[in-house]
CSV table of C-alpha atoms and ligand atoms in Angstrom, one decimal:
chain,number,residue,atom,x,y,z
A,63,MET,CA,0.0,-0.2,-0.1
A,64,ARG,CA,0.9,3.7,-0.3
A,65,ALA,CA,2.0,5.5,2.8
A,66,VAL,CA,3.5,8.8,3.8
A,67,CYS,CA,6.9,8.0,5.8
A,68,TRP,CA,9.3,10.1,7.7
A,69,PHE,CA,12.9,9.4,6.7
A,70,GLY,CA,14.8,12.3,8.5
A,71,THR,CA,14.3,16.1,9.2
A,72,LYS,CA,12.3,17.6,6.4
A,73,ASP,CA,12.4,14.5,4.5
A,74,ILE,CA,8.7,13.2,3.8
A,75,ARG,CA,8.3,10.6,1.1
A,76,VAL,CA,5.3,8.4,-0.1
A,77,GLU,CA,6.6,4.7,-0.3
A,78,ASP,CA,5.1,1.4,-1.0
A,79,VAL,CA,4.9,-0.6,2.5
A,80,PRO,CA,3.3,-3.8,3.7
A,81,GLU,CA,-0.3,-3.6,4.6
A,82,PRO,CA,-0.9,-3.7,8.3
A,83,ARG,CA,-2.6,-7.0,9.7
A,84,ILE,CA,-4.5,-7.7,12.7
A,85,VAL,CA,-2.0,-8.4,15.7
A,86,ASN,CA,-4.4,-8.5,18.6
A,87,PRO,CA,-7.9,-9.6,18.8
A,88,ARG,CA,-9.1,-6.2,19.8
A,89,ASP,CA,-7.7,-4.5,16.7
A,90,ALA,CA,-9.4,-3.3,13.4
A,91,ILE,CA,-8.0,-2.5,10.2
A,92,VAL,CA,-9.5,0.8,8.7
A,93,GLN,CA,-9.2,1.8,5.0
A,94,VAL,CA,-8.6,5.3,5.1
A,95,THR,CA,-10.7,7.7,3.2
A,96,ALA,CA,-9.6,11.0,4.5
A,97,THR,CA,-6.4,11.9,6.6
A,98,ALA,CA,-5.1,15.5,7.5
A,99,ILE,CA,-1.7,17.1,8.2
A,100,CYS,CA,-1.4,18.6,11.7
A,101,GLY,CA,0.7,21.3,13.2
A,102,SER,CA,2.1,18.3,15.4
A,103,ASP,CA,3.3,16.7,12.3
A,104,LEU,CA,5.5,19.8,11.7
A,105,HIS,CA,7.2,19.2,15.0
A,106,LEU,CA,8.2,15.8,13.7
A,107,VAL,CA,9.2,16.9,10.3
A,108,ASN,CA,11.3,19.5,11.8
A,109,GLY,CA,13.1,17.2,14.0
A,110,TYR,CA,12.0,18.3,17.4
A,111,ILE,CA,10.3,15.3,18.6
A,112,PRO,CA,12.7,12.4,19.6
A,113,THR,CA,12.6,8.8,18.8
A,114,MET,CA,11.5,8.8,15.2
A,115,GLN,CA,12.9,6.2,12.8
A,116,ALA,CA,13.6,6.2,9.2
A,117,GLY,CA,10.2,4.8,7.4
A,118,ASP,CA,7.8,5.6,10.2
A,119,ILE,CA,4.4,6.1,8.8
A,120,MET,CA,3.1,9.5,9.7
A,121,GLY,CA,-0.4,10.7,10.5
A,122,HIS,CA,-2.8,10.9,13.5
A,123,GLU,CA,-5.8,12.5,12.1
A,124,PHE,CA,-7.7,9.9,9.7
A,125,MET,CA,-11.0,8.2,9.3
A,126,GLY,CA,-12.3,5.6,6.9
A,127,GLU,CA,-14.1,2.2,6.6
A,128,ILE,CA,-13.5,-0.9,8.9
A,129,VAL,CA,-12.5,-3.8,6.5
A,130,GLU,CA,-11.4,-6.0,9.1
A,131,VAL,CA,-11.9,-6.8,12.9
A,132,GLY,CA,-10.2,-9.1,15.5
A,133,SER,CA,-12.2,-11.8,17.1
A,134,ARG,CA,-12.8,-9.8,20.5
A,135,VAL,CA,-14.1,-6.5,18.7
A,136,THR,CA,-17.9,-6.3,19.4
A,137,ARG,CA,-19.0,-2.7,19.2
A,138,VAL,CA,-17.9,-2.0,15.6
A,139,LYS,CA,-18.0,-4.1,12.7
A,140,VAL,CA,-16.8,-4.5,8.9
A,141,GLY,CA,-18.3,-1.7,6.8
A,142,ASP,CA,-18.7,0.8,9.6
A,143,ARG,CA,-17.6,4.3,8.6
A,144,VAL,CA,-15.6,5.6,11.6
A,145,VAL,CA,-13.3,8.4,12.7
A,146,VAL,CA,-10.3,7.4,14.8
A,147,PRO,CA,-8.9,9.4,17.7
A,148,PHE,CA,-5.2,10.2,17.8
A,149,THR,CA,-4.7,9.0,21.4
A,150,ILE,CA,-5.0,5.1,21.8
A,151,ALA,CA,-6.7,4.2,25.0
A,152,CYS,CA,-7.8,0.8,26.6
A,153,GLY,CA,-11.1,2.3,28.2
A,154,LYS,CA,-10.2,0.2,31.4
A,155,CYS,CA,-7.2,1.7,33.4
A,156,GLU,CA,-7.6,4.1,36.2
A,157,HIS,CA,-7.1,7.3,33.9
A,158,CYS,CA,-9.3,5.9,31.2
A,159,THR,CA,-12.3,5.4,33.8
A,160,ASP,CA,-11.6,8.9,34.7
A,161,GLY,CA,-11.9,10.3,31.1
A,162,ARG,CA,-8.3,11.1,31.1
A,163,THR,CA,-7.8,8.9,28.2
A,164,SER,CA,-4.7,10.7,26.8
A,165,LEU,CA,-3.0,9.3,29.9
A,166,CYS,CA,-4.1,5.8,29.3
A,167,GLU,CA,-1.5,3.4,31.1
A,168,ASN,CA,-1.8,0.3,28.8
A,169,THR,CA,-1.4,1.5,25.2
A,170,ASN,CA,2.3,2.8,25.2
A,171,PRO,CA,4.5,-0.3,24.9
A,172,ASN,CA,7.5,2.2,25.0
A,173,ALA,CA,6.4,3.7,28.1
A,174,TRP,CA,10.0,3.5,29.6
A,175,MET,CA,11.2,5.8,26.9
A,176,ALA,CA,8.5,8.6,28.0
A,177,GLU,CA,9.3,7.8,31.6
A,178,LYS,CA,12.9,8.9,31.3
A,179,LEU,CA,11.7,12.2,30.1
A,180,PHE,CA,8.7,12.8,31.7
A,181,GLY,CA,8.6,10.8,34.9
A,182,HIS,CA,5.4,8.8,33.6
A,183,SER,CA,4.0,8.2,30.3
A,184,GLY,CA,0.9,9.1,28.4
A,185,SER,CA,-1.1,6.9,26.2
A,186,GLY,CA,0.2,5.6,23.0
A,187,LEU,CA,-0.4,8.0,19.8
A,188,PHE,CA,-0.8,7.1,16.2
A,189,GLY,CA,2.2,8.1,13.9
A,190,TYR,CA,3.9,10.0,16.5
A,191,SER,CA,7.4,8.6,17.5
A,192,HIS,CA,8.6,5.5,19.2
A,193,MET,CA,8.4,7.2,22.5
A,194,THR,CA,4.7,7.3,22.2
A,195,GLY,CA,4.5,3.5,21.2
A,196,GLY,CA,5.8,3.4,17.7
A,197,TYR,CA,2.2,3.0,16.2
A,198,ALA,CA,2.1,3.4,12.2
A,199,GLY,CA,0.0,6.4,11.5
A,200,GLY,CA,-3.0,7.1,9.4
A,201,GLN,CA,-1.6,8.9,6.3
A,202,ALA,CA,-1.8,5.5,4.4
A,203,GLU,CA,-4.3,3.6,2.6
A,204,TYR,CA,-4.9,1.4,5.4
A,205,VAL,CA,-4.0,1.5,9.4
A,206,ARG,CA,-4.2,-1.0,12.2
A,207,VAL,CA,-6.4,0.5,14.8
A,208,PRO,CA,-5.8,-1.2,18.5
A,209,HIS,CA,-8.6,-1.1,21.1
A,210,ALA,CA,-10.9,-0.4,18.0
A,211,ASP,CA,-14.1,-0.8,20.4
A,212,ILE,CA,-12.9,2.0,22.7
A,213,GLY,CA,-11.6,4.4,20.0
A,214,CYS,CA,-13.6,4.0,16.8
A,215,CYS,CA,-16.5,7.0,16.5
A,216,LYS,CA,-19.1,5.8,14.2
A,217,VAL,CA,-20.3,8.6,11.8
A,218,PRO,CA,-23.6,8.9,10.1
A,219,ASP,CA,-23.7,8.9,6.2
A,220,SER,CA,-25.6,12.4,6.3
A,221,LEU,CA,-22.1,13.9,7.1
A,222,SER,CA,-19.2,14.0,4.7
A,223,ASP,CA,-15.7,13.1,5.5
A,224,GLU,CA,-14.6,16.7,5.5
A,225,GLN,CA,-17.2,17.5,8.1
A,226,VAL,CA,-16.4,14.7,10.6
A,227,LEU,CA,-12.7,14.1,10.0
A,228,PHE,CA,-11.5,16.7,12.6
A,229,LEU,CA,-13.1,14.8,15.4
A,230,SER,CA,-10.0,12.9,15.1
A,231,ASP,CA,-7.9,15.6,16.9
A,232,ILE,CA,-8.2,19.2,16.3
A,233,PHE,CA,-12.1,19.9,17.0
A,234,PRO,CA,-11.8,18.2,20.4
A,235,THR,CA,-8.3,19.7,21.1
A,236,GLY,CA,-9.8,23.2,20.4
A,237,TYR,CA,-12.6,22.4,22.7
A,238,MET,CA,-10.8,21.0,25.5
A,239,ALA,CA,-8.4,23.9,25.4
A,240,ALA,CA,-11.5,26.3,25.8
A,241,GLU,CA,-12.7,24.1,28.6
A,242,ASN,CA,-9.3,24.2,30.3
A,243,ALA,CA,-9.3,27.9,30.2
A,244,GLN,CA,-12.3,28.0,32.6
A,245,ILE,CA,-14.3,30.5,30.7
A,246,LYS,CA,-17.1,32.1,32.5
A,247,GLN,CA,-20.2,33.7,30.8
A,248,GLY,CA,-18.8,37.2,29.7
A,249,ASP,CA,-15.3,36.5,29.9
A,250,VAL,CA,-12.6,37.8,27.6
A,251,VAL,CA,-10.3,35.1,25.9
A,252,ALA,CA,-7.1,35.8,24.1
A,253,VAL,CA,-5.8,32.9,21.7
A,254,TRP,CA,-2.2,32.9,20.5
A,255,GLY,CA,-2.1,31.0,17.1
A,256,CYS,CA,-4.9,31.3,14.3
A,257,GLY,CA,-3.6,27.7,12.7
A,258,PRO,CA,-6.3,24.9,12.8
A,259,VAL,CA,-6.1,24.4,16.4
A,260,GLY,CA,-6.4,28.1,17.3
A,261,GLN,CA,-9.6,28.2,14.8
A,262,PHE,CA,-11.4,25.4,16.9
A,263,VAL,CA,-10.4,27.1,20.2
A,264,ILE,CA,-12.0,30.4,18.9
A,265,LYS,CA,-15.3,28.6,17.9
A,266,SER,CA,-15.2,26.6,21.3
A,267,ALA,CA,-14.6,29.7,23.4
A,268,PHE,CA,-17.5,31.3,22.1
A,269,MET,CA,-19.5,28.0,22.5
A,270,LEU,CA,-18.6,28.0,26.2
A,271,GLY,CA,-19.8,31.6,26.8
A,272,ALA,CA,-16.8,33.9,26.1
A,273,GLU,CA,-18.0,37.4,25.4
A,274,LYS,CA,-15.0,38.4,23.3
A,275,VAL,CA,-12.2,36.4,21.8
A,276,ILE,CA,-8.8,37.9,20.8
A,277,ALA,CA,-7.2,36.1,18.1
A,278,ILE,CA,-3.3,36.8,17.6
A,279,ASP,CA,-1.2,35.8,14.7
A,280,ARG,CA,0.6,37.3,11.9
A,281,LEU,CA,-0.8,35.5,8.8
A,282,PRO,CA,-3.6,37.5,7.2
A,283,ALA,CA,-5.6,34.6,5.8
A,284,ARG,CA,-5.7,32.8,9.4
A,285,LEU,CA,-6.7,36.0,10.9
A,286,ALA,CA,-9.5,36.6,8.5
A,287,LEU,CA,-10.7,33.2,9.1
A,288,ALA,CA,-10.5,33.8,12.8
A,289,ALA,CA,-12.4,37.2,12.2
A,290,ARG,CA,-15.1,35.3,10.4
A,291,SER,CA,-15.7,33.3,13.5
A,292,GLY,CA,-16.4,36.5,15.5
A,293,ALA,CA,-12.9,37.1,17.0
A,294,VAL,CA,-11.4,40.4,17.4
A,295,THR,CA,-8.0,39.8,15.6
A,296,VAL,CA,-4.5,41.3,16.6
A,297,ASN,CA,-1.6,41.1,14.1
A,298,TYR,CA,1.2,41.1,16.3
A,299,GLU,CA,3.5,42.4,13.4
A,300,GLU,CA,1.5,45.6,13.3
A,301,HIS,CA,0.6,46.3,17.0
A,302,VAL,CA,2.5,46.3,20.2
A,303,LEU,CA,0.7,43.2,21.6
A,304,GLN,CA,0.6,44.0,25.3
A,305,ASP,CA,-1.0,47.5,24.5
A,306,ALA,CA,-3.4,45.9,22.2
A,307,LEU,CA,-4.6,43.5,24.7
A,308,LEU,CA,-4.8,46.2,27.5
A,309,SER,CA,-6.8,48.4,25.3
A,310,LEU,CA,-9.2,45.6,24.4
A,311,THR,CA,-9.9,44.6,27.9
A,312,ASP,CA,-10.3,48.0,29.6
A,313,GLY,CA,-6.8,47.9,31.1
A,314,ARG,CA,-7.5,44.6,32.9
A,315,GLY,CA,-5.9,41.9,30.7
A,316,PRO,CA,-7.7,38.9,29.3
A,317,ASP,CA,-9.4,36.5,31.8
A,318,SER,CA,-8.0,33.5,30.0
A,319,CYS,CA,-5.0,33.0,27.7
A,320,ILE,CA,-4.8,30.1,25.2
A,321,ASP,CA,-1.3,29.1,23.8
A,322,ALA,CA,-2.3,27.3,20.4
A,323,VAL,CA,1.1,27.8,19.0
A,324,GLY,CA,3.3,25.3,20.7
A,325,LEU,CA,7.3,24.9,20.5
A,326,GLU,CA,8.0,26.3,17.2
A,327,ALA,CA,6.7,29.8,18.0
A,328,HIS,CA,7.8,32.7,15.9
A,329,GLY,CA,8.6,36.1,17.4
A,330,HIS,CA,10.8,39.2,17.3
A,331,GLY,CA,13.8,40.7,19.2
A,332,ALA,CA,16.2,39.4,21.9
A,333,ALA,CA,13.8,36.9,23.4
A,334,PHE,CA,13.1,35.2,20.0
A,335,ALA,CA,17.0,35.3,19.2
A,336,TYR,CA,17.8,33.8,22.3
A,337,ASP,CA,15.2,30.9,21.7
A,338,LYS,CA,16.2,30.5,18.2
A,339,VAL,CA,20.0,30.1,19.0
A,340,LYS,CA,19.5,27.8,22.0
A,341,GLN,CA,17.1,25.6,20.2
A,342,GLN,CA,19.4,25.2,17.3
A,343,LEU,CA,22.3,24.3,19.8
A,344,ARG,CA,20.0,21.9,21.2
A,345,MET,CA,20.5,23.9,24.8
A,346,GLU,CA,16.8,24.4,25.0
A,347,THR,CA,14.1,21.8,23.3
A,348,ASP,CA,11.5,24.4,22.8
A,349,ARG,CA,10.5,28.0,21.7
A,350,PRO,CA,8.2,29.2,24.5
A,351,TYR,CA,7.9,32.7,23.0
A,352,ALA,CA,4.0,32.8,22.9
A,353,LEU,CA,3.6,30.9,26.1
A,354,ARG,CA,5.8,33.5,28.1
A,355,GLN,CA,3.5,36.3,26.6
A,356,ALA,CA,0.2,34.4,27.5
A,357,ILE,CA,1.5,34.3,31.2
A,358,ILE,CA,2.6,37.7,31.4
A,359,TYR,CA,-0.5,39.4,29.6
A,360,CYS,CA,-3.0,37.4,31.5
A,361,LYS,CA,-5.2,39.0,34.1
A,362,GLY,CA,-4.5,38.2,37.7
A,363,GLY,CA,-6.2,35.3,39.0
A,364,GLY,CA,-6.8,34.2,35.2
A,365,THR,CA,-6.1,30.9,33.5
A,366,VAL,CA,-3.4,29.9,30.9
A,367,SER,CA,-4.6,27.0,28.8
A,368,ILE,CA,-1.8,25.2,26.7
A,369,PRO,CA,-3.0,22.8,24.0
A,370,GLY,CA,0.1,23.8,21.9
A,371,VAL,CA,2.7,20.7,22.1
A,372,TYR,CA,6.0,21.2,24.0
A,373,GLY,CA,8.4,18.4,24.1
A,374,GLY,CA,11.0,19.0,26.8
A,375,PHE,CA,12.9,21.8,28.7
A,376,LEU,CA,11.8,25.4,28.4
A,377,ASP,CA,14.0,28.4,29.3
A,378,LYS,CA,13.2,31.7,31.0
A,379,MET,CA,9.9,30.9,31.9
A,380,PRO,CA,8.2,33.9,33.9
A,381,PHE,CA,7.4,31.7,36.9
A,382,GLY,CA,7.2,35.0,39.2
A,383,ALA,CA,4.4,36.2,37.0
A,384,LEU,CA,2.7,32.9,37.2
A,385,MET,CA,3.0,32.8,41.1
A,386,ASN,CA,2.6,36.5,41.8
A,387,LYS,CA,-0.7,36.8,39.8
A,388,GLY,CA,-2.0,33.4,41.1
A,389,LEU,CA,-2.5,32.2,37.5
A,390,THR,CA,-3.7,28.6,36.9
A,391,ILE,CA,-2.0,26.6,34.3
A,392,LYS,CA,-4.1,23.8,32.3
A,393,THR,CA,-2.8,21.6,29.7
A,394,GLY,CA,-2.4,18.0,28.3
A,395,GLN,CA,-2.7,15.9,25.2
A,396,THR,CA,-6.5,15.8,24.4
A,397,ASP,CA,-8.4,13.4,26.2
A,398,MET,CA,-10.2,12.5,23.0
A,399,HIS,CA,-12.6,9.9,23.8
A,400,ARG,CA,-14.7,12.2,26.2
A,401,TYR,CA,-15.2,14.7,23.4
A,402,MET,CA,-15.9,13.0,20.1
A,403,GLU,CA,-19.6,11.9,20.6
A,404,PRO,CA,-20.7,15.2,22.0
A,405,LEU,CA,-19.1,17.1,19.5
A,406,LEU,CA,-20.3,14.8,16.7
A,407,GLN,CA,-23.9,15.8,18.0
A,408,ARG,CA,-23.0,19.5,17.6
A,409,ILE,CA,-21.9,18.9,13.9
A,410,GLU,CA,-25.2,17.0,13.4
A,411,ALA,CA,-27.1,19.8,15.0
A,412,GLY,CA,-25.8,22.1,12.6
A,413,ASP,CA,-23.9,24.3,15.5
A,414,ILE,CA,-20.6,23.9,13.5
A,415,ASP,CA,-19.4,22.7,10.1
A,416,PRO,CA,-15.6,21.8,10.9
A,417,SER,CA,-14.7,21.7,7.1
A,418,PHE,CA,-14.5,25.4,7.4
A,419,ILE,CA,-10.6,25.2,7.8
A,420,ILE,CA,-9.8,23.3,4.7
A,421,THR,CA,-7.8,25.2,2.1
A,422,HIS,CA,-5.8,22.5,0.3
A,423,ARG,CA,-6.8,18.8,-0.9
A,424,GLY,CA,-4.8,16.1,-2.4
A,425,SER,CA,-4.1,12.6,-2.6
A,426,LEU,CA,-1.5,10.6,-0.8
A,427,ASP,CA,1.0,11.2,-3.5
A,428,ASP,CA,0.8,15.0,-3.1
A,429,ALA,CA,1.8,14.7,0.6
A,430,PRO,CA,5.5,16.0,0.1
A,431,GLN,CA,4.1,19.1,-1.6
A,432,LEU,CA,1.3,19.6,0.8
A,433,TYR,CA,3.6,19.2,3.6
A,434,LYS,CA,5.7,21.9,2.2
A,435,THR,CA,2.9,24.3,1.6
A,436,PHE,CA,1.5,23.9,5.4
A,437,MET,CA,5.1,24.2,6.7
A,438,SER,CA,5.4,27.5,4.7
A,439,LYS,CA,1.9,28.7,5.3
A,440,HIS,CA,2.0,30.2,1.8
A,441,GLU,CA,-1.1,30.2,-0.7
A,442,GLY,CA,-3.4,31.0,2.5
A,443,CYS,CA,-2.9,27.6,3.6
A,444,VAL,CA,-4.8,26.6,6.9
A,445,LYS,CA,-5.4,22.9,6.8
A,446,CYS,CA,-4.6,20.1,4.1
A,447,VAL,CA,-6.5,16.9,3.7
A,448,MET,CA,-5.6,14.0,1.7
A,449,LYS,CA,-7.7,11.4,0.2
A,450,PRO,CA,-6.2,8.1,-0.4
A,451,GLY,CA,-7.1,6.4,-3.5
A,452,ALA,CA,-8.6,9.5,-4.9
A,453,SER,CA,-6.5,11.2,-7.6
A,454,LEU,CA,-7.3,14.8,-6.9
A,455,LYS,CA,-4.8,16.3,-9.2
A,456,HIS,CA,-5.4,18.9,-11.7
A,457,ALA,CA,-4.4,18.0,-15.3
A,458,ASP,CA,-1.3,20.1,-14.9
A,459,GLY,CA,-0.2,17.9,-11.9
A,460,GLU,CA,-0.8,20.6,-9.3
A,461,PRO,CA,-2.7,19.5,-6.1
A,462,ALA,CA,-6.1,20.6,-6.2
A,463,ILE,CA,-6.6,23.7,-4.2
A,464,MET,CA,-10.2,25.2,-3.0
B,253,NAD,P1,0.0,25.5,13.0
B,253,NAD,O1,1.5,25.4,13.0
B,253,NAD,O2,-0.6,25.4,11.6
B,253,NAD,O3,-0.3,26.9,13.7
B,253,NAD,C1,0.4,27.6,14.6
B,253,NAD,C2,0.0,29.1,14.4
B,253,NAD,O4,0.7,29.8,15.4
B,253,NAD,C3,0.4,29.6,13.2
B,253,NAD,O5,-0.8,30.3,12.4
B,253,NAD,C4,1.6,30.7,13.4
B,253,NAD,O6,1.6,31.7,12.5
B,253,NAD,C5,0.9,31.2,14.7
B,253,NAD,N1,2.3,31.7,15.7
B,253,NAD,C6,3.4,31.3,15.7
B,253,NAD,N2,4.3,32.2,16.4
B,253,NAD,C7,3.1,33.0,17.0
B,253,NAD,C8,3.2,33.9,18.1
B,253,NAD,N3,4.4,34.3,18.7
B,253,NAD,N4,2.1,34.6,18.4
B,253,NAD,C9,0.9,34.2,17.8
B,253,NAD,N5,0.8,33.2,16.8
B,253,NAD,C10,2.0,32.5,16.6
B,253,NAD,O7,-0.4,24.4,14.0
B,253,NAD,P2,-1.7,24.0,14.5
B,253,NAD,O8,-2.1,22.7,13.7
B,253,NAD,O9,-2.6,25.0,14.7
B,253,NAD,O10,-1.3,23.4,15.8
B,253,NAD,C11,-0.9,24.2,16.9
B,253,NAD,C12,-0.2,23.5,18.1
B,253,NAD,O11,-1.1,22.6,18.8
B,253,NAD,C13,0.7,22.7,17.8
B,253,NAD,O12,1.9,22.7,18.8
B,253,NAD,C14,0.2,21.5,17.7
B,253,NAD,O13,1.4,20.3,18.1
B,253,NAD,C15,-0.6,21.5,18.9
B,253,NAD,N6,-1.5,20.4,19.1
B,253,NAD,C16,-1.9,20.0,20.1
B,253,NAD,C17,-2.8,18.7,20.6
B,253,NAD,C18,-2.9,18.5,21.9
B,253,NAD,O14,-3.7,17.3,22.0
B,253,NAD,N7,-2.7,19.1,22.8
B,253,NAD,C19,-3.4,18.3,19.4
B,253,NAD,C20,-3.2,19.0,18.2
B,253,NAD,C21,-2.1,19.9,18.1
B,254,ZN,ZN1,-3.2,16.5,15.2
B,255,ZN,ZN1,-6.4,3.1,29.7
């Protein structure tokens, strides 16, 4: 089968690889009909997440049709159309029964690797390094889904792939980030990053009662999309961000600040130069430029929610601001299984159509080009979706663009 594989930093290739097989009675094999590229994949491509191996299959946002099930799969069956969450959960351990499925204790066979870095391991993840289990990802024609009964979310035929695909990660991720921001009716929420995750954070913050959402980025197409969702936008290259936030909040600062940027933040001045140099010399693993701002600009007593991914050790964290302002920090990989069904119901009810973020489409063979476009964020790129099997190329060989 065809699959999108990682071969090293900035080296993504589409290869012929063996098809997956059932290896555990609770597995299912899913024939992938749609799969997306995530900002988290860029951290892999740029070499910031350790324990990737040449040939690893990428992808943790995917859906498709079940074509085979193991002998102990009972809830889903061959022919079901399902969305699969990026975190793999057993459904039975202490964390799973508490709803914290991203911390499942049973699905990372390489937990020892994560324990060395983090003290304890989270759940296994699809297509996201050997430290999170070394599971083959879903940017492929077929994928093995462990614990299929727990993960697979059945979707109705009345909704298209593009409407439900983002239940696999970024819609629940945006929603959990907004929930973590502890928004009260009438609050002002500031969101750093208007990428796909930021866009769902904005929608979710309004769903949870925010009165004003301030969306921060520098890319006009993404800011325009945020504005269409009702956010007040601030281009941080055109304004002094702290002044803008104070004037939009009557001098008080946002009640909640959400970092939807993560470890590859862009920035200006001495702080950004410091991060860039130290990250390149491997003396600091992450560039927490946006996170520092979120902490410093947040109103006293407020909450900082961090869906953005961080991998290791961060420098110059303003811990004094955190402590002296009594801020709350909430973060985590998304506890996917808690959100998929309720958010599917929101889509069915017509409250939201998640396909609004898709700007680029292609086939699996277009992956190297789509990765480049998503990385550069040129052509107004917000989100790329690939449809294995479908050849969506124009006659001139260029990927189809909406
Ligand atoms: P993306 O790279 O498409 O978007 C990031 C956005 O941040 C870009 O629009 C960029 O211009 C903007 N940005 C960069 N520096 C900034 C700054 N200083 N201030 C404001 N904006 C800035 O990525 P994405 O797909 O939206 O993902 C965002 C983050 O969320 C990534 O770190 C990703 O790994 C993470 N993520 C986490 C989870 C989870 O479970 N917690 C799930 C999915 C994605
Ligand atoms: Zn993702
Ligand atoms: Zn579990």
